[in-house]
mmCIF file of C-alpha atoms in Angstrom:
data_model
loop_
_atom_site.group_PDB
_atom_site.id
_atom_site.type_symbol
_atom_site.label_atom_id
_atom_site.label_comp_id
_atom_site.label_asym_id
_atom_site.label_seq_id
_atom_site.Cartn_x
_atom_site.Cartn_y
_atom_site.Cartn_z
ATOM 1 C CA UNK A 1 0.000 0.000 0.000
ATOM 2 C CA UNK A 2 1.669 3.249 -1.035
ATOM 3 C CA UNK A 3 1.689 6.037 1.502
ATOM 4 C CA UNK A 4 -0.346 9.047 0.589
ATOM 5 C CA UNK A 5 1.447 12.315 1.181
ATOM 6 C CA UNK A 6 0.264 14.079 4.291
ATOM 7 C CA UNK A 7 -1.840 17.112 3.575
ATOM 8 C CA UNK A 8 -0.029 20.318 4.458
ATOM 9 C CA UNK A 9 -1.206 21.764 7.735
ATOM 10 C CA UNK A 10 -1.499 25.482 8.160
ATOM 11 C CA UNK A 11 0.152 26.794 11.289
ATOM 12 C CA UNK A 12 -2.383 27.593 13.958
ATOM 13 C CA UNK A 13 -2.285 31.254 14.872
ATOM 14 C CA UNK A 14 -2.127 32.709 18.322
ATOM 15 C CA UNK A 15 -5.563 34.289 17.717
ATOM 16 C CA UNK A 16 -7.010 30.862 16.857
ATOM 17 C CA UNK A 17 -5.579 29.425 20.075
ATOM 18 C CA UNK A 18 -7.145 32.310 21.990
ATOM 19 C CA UNK A 19 -10.493 31.640 20.301
ATOM 20 C CA UNK A 20 -10.331 27.909 21.092
ATOM 21 C CA UNK A 21 -9.406 28.659 24.702
ATOM 22 C CA UNK A 22 -12.352 31.046 24.926
ATOM 23 C CA UNK A 23 -14.735 28.432 23.528
ATOM 24 C CA UNK A 24 -13.397 25.872 26.018
ATOM 25 C CA UNK A 25 -13.661 28.461 28.789
ATOM 26 C CA UNK A 26 -9.944 28.185 29.544
ATOM 27 C CA UNK A 27 -8.303 31.363 30.771
ATOM 28 C CA UNK A 28 -4.869 31.669 29.149
ATOM 29 C CA UNK A 29 -2.475 34.532 29.605
ATOM 30 C CA UNK A 30 -0.303 35.992 26.827
ATOM 31 C CA UNK A 31 2.702 33.767 27.580
ATOM 32 C CA UNK A 32 0.557 30.625 27.543
ATOM 33 C CA UNK A 33 -0.956 31.588 24.179
ATOM 34 C CA UNK A 34 2.523 32.101 22.709
ATOM 35 C CA UNK A 35 3.640 28.753 24.153
ATOM 36 C CA UNK A 36 0.608 26.705 23.042
ATOM 37 C CA UNK A 37 0.277 27.855 19.421
ATOM 38 C CA UNK A 38 3.397 26.018 18.178
ATOM 39 C CA UNK A 39 2.531 22.941 20.257
ATOM 40 C CA UNK A 40 -0.932 22.717 18.721
ATOM 41 C CA UNK A 41 0.598 23.055 15.260
ATOM 42 C CA UNK A 42 2.803 20.023 15.978
ATOM 43 C CA UNK A 43 -0.248 18.041 17.129
ATOM 44 C CA UNK A 44 -2.153 18.947 13.959
ATOM 45 C CA UNK A 45 0.819 17.913 11.808
ATOM 46 C CA UNK A 46 0.998 14.565 13.632
ATOM 47 C CA UNK A 47 -2.691 13.897 13.050
ATOM 48 C CA UNK A 48 -2.295 14.814 9.372
ATOM 49 C CA UNK A 49 0.622 12.401 9.003
ATOM 50 C CA UNK A 50 -1.439 9.560 10.472
ATOM 51 C CA UNK A 51 -4.304 10.414 8.158
ATOM 52 C CA UNK A 52 -1.888 10.122 5.244
ATOM 53 C CA UNK A 53 -0.834 6.575 6.204
ATOM 54 C CA UNK A 54 -4.317 5.057 6.381
ATOM 55 C CA UNK A 55 -5.439 3.898 2.968
ATOM 56 C CA UNK A 56 -8.983 3.852 1.691
ATOM 57 C CA UNK A 57 -9.055 0.090 2.276
ATOM 58 C CA UNK A 58 -8.342 0.463 6.029
ATOM 59 C CA UNK A 59 -11.577 0.714 8.008
ATOM 60 C CA UNK A 60 -11.724 3.225 10.873
ATOM 61 C CA UNK A 61 -11.288 1.567 14.259
ATOM 62 C CA UNK A 62 -11.578 2.650 17.856
ATOM 63 C CA UNK A 63 -9.221 -0.034 19.172
ATOM 64 C CA UNK A 64 -6.263 -1.845 17.591
ATOM 65 C CA UNK A 65 -7.530 -5.332 18.472
ATOM 66 C CA UNK A 66 -11.079 -6.693 18.426
ATOM 67 C CA UNK A 67 -12.819 -6.544 21.788
ATOM 68 C CA UNK A 68 -15.336 -9.027 23.102
ATOM 69 C CA UNK A 69 -17.737 -8.750 25.979
ATOM 70 C CA UNK A 70 -16.108 -10.159 29.100
ATOM 71 C CA UNK A 71 -19.244 -10.201 31.199
ATOM 72 C CA UNK A 72 -20.993 -13.383 32.180
ATOM 73 C CA UNK A 73 -24.283 -14.357 30.616
ATOM 74 C CA UNK A 74 -27.377 -13.015 32.350
ATOM 75 C CA UNK A 75 -29.102 -15.903 34.031
ATOM 76 C CA UNK A 76 -32.438 -15.471 35.753
ATOM 77 C CA UNK A 77 -32.363 -16.994 39.216
ATOM 78 C CA UNK A 78 -34.973 -16.846 41.929
ATOM 79 C CA UNK A 79 -34.507 -13.918 44.329
ATOM 80 C CA UNK A 80 -35.580 -13.416 47.899
ATOM 81 C CA UNK A 81 -39.231 -13.274 48.773
ATOM 82 C CA UNK A 82 -40.423 -10.157 50.605
ATOM 83 C CA UNK A 83 -40.552 -12.129 53.847
ATOM 84 C CA UNK A 84 -36.974 -13.413 53.404
ATOM 85 C CA UNK A 85 -35.685 -9.905 52.656
ATOM 86 C CA UNK A 86 -37.456 -8.411 55.672
ATOM 87 C CA UNK A 87 -36.321 -11.242 57.982
ATOM 88 C CA UNK A 88 -32.920 -9.590 58.511
ATOM 89 C CA UNK A 89 -34.254 -6.059 58.878
ATOM 90 C CA UNK A 90 -34.112 -4.414 62.312
ATOM 91 C CA UNK A 91 -37.691 -3.181 61.797
ATOM 92 C CA UNK A 92 -40.445 -3.637 59.243
ATOM 93 C CA UNK A 93 -43.992 -2.397 58.856
ATOM 94 C CA UNK A 94 -46.703 -3.414 56.370
ATOM 95 C CA UNK A 95 -44.274 -5.523 54.326
ATOM 96 C CA UNK A 96 -41.683 -2.734 54.011
ATOM 97 C CA UNK A 97 -38.444 -1.743 55.706
ATOM 98 C CA UNK A 98 -39.076 0.687 58.557
ATOM 99 C CA UNK A 99 -36.475 3.419 58.946
ATOM 100 C CA UNK A 100 -36.291 6.559 61.081
ATOM 101 C CA UNK A 101 -37.746 9.699 59.544
ATOM 102 C CA UNK A 102 -35.037 12.074 58.343
ATOM 103 C CA UNK A 103 -37.260 14.824 56.951
ATOM 104 C CA UNK A 104 -39.717 16.789 58.997
ATOM 105 C CA UNK A 105 -43.207 17.849 58.080
ATOM 106 C CA UNK A 106 -41.853 20.941 56.278
ATOM 107 C CA UNK A 107 -41.377 18.893 53.101
#
């Protein structure tokens, strides 16, 4: 598979970094803007180079190896009856757990 040339990436400007930071609600000072603009340009160039390697016959993937479900099968089993569940409760009333009131009548 021949490599496709990476598309040229325009350098990201300091104003574009400021706009992105504003959209992301990130407060950056002048020094941080000057520092981040070249770093973001390198990231964009790296992404463009990867895009150039993948051919049209390579399907997009989210993981390099196939994943399978590692959970056990759902099996329906009998659960506790209401009486069995309430048997260990410190207090019950009318077939329900009885607990101390935590909210007053103001609710």
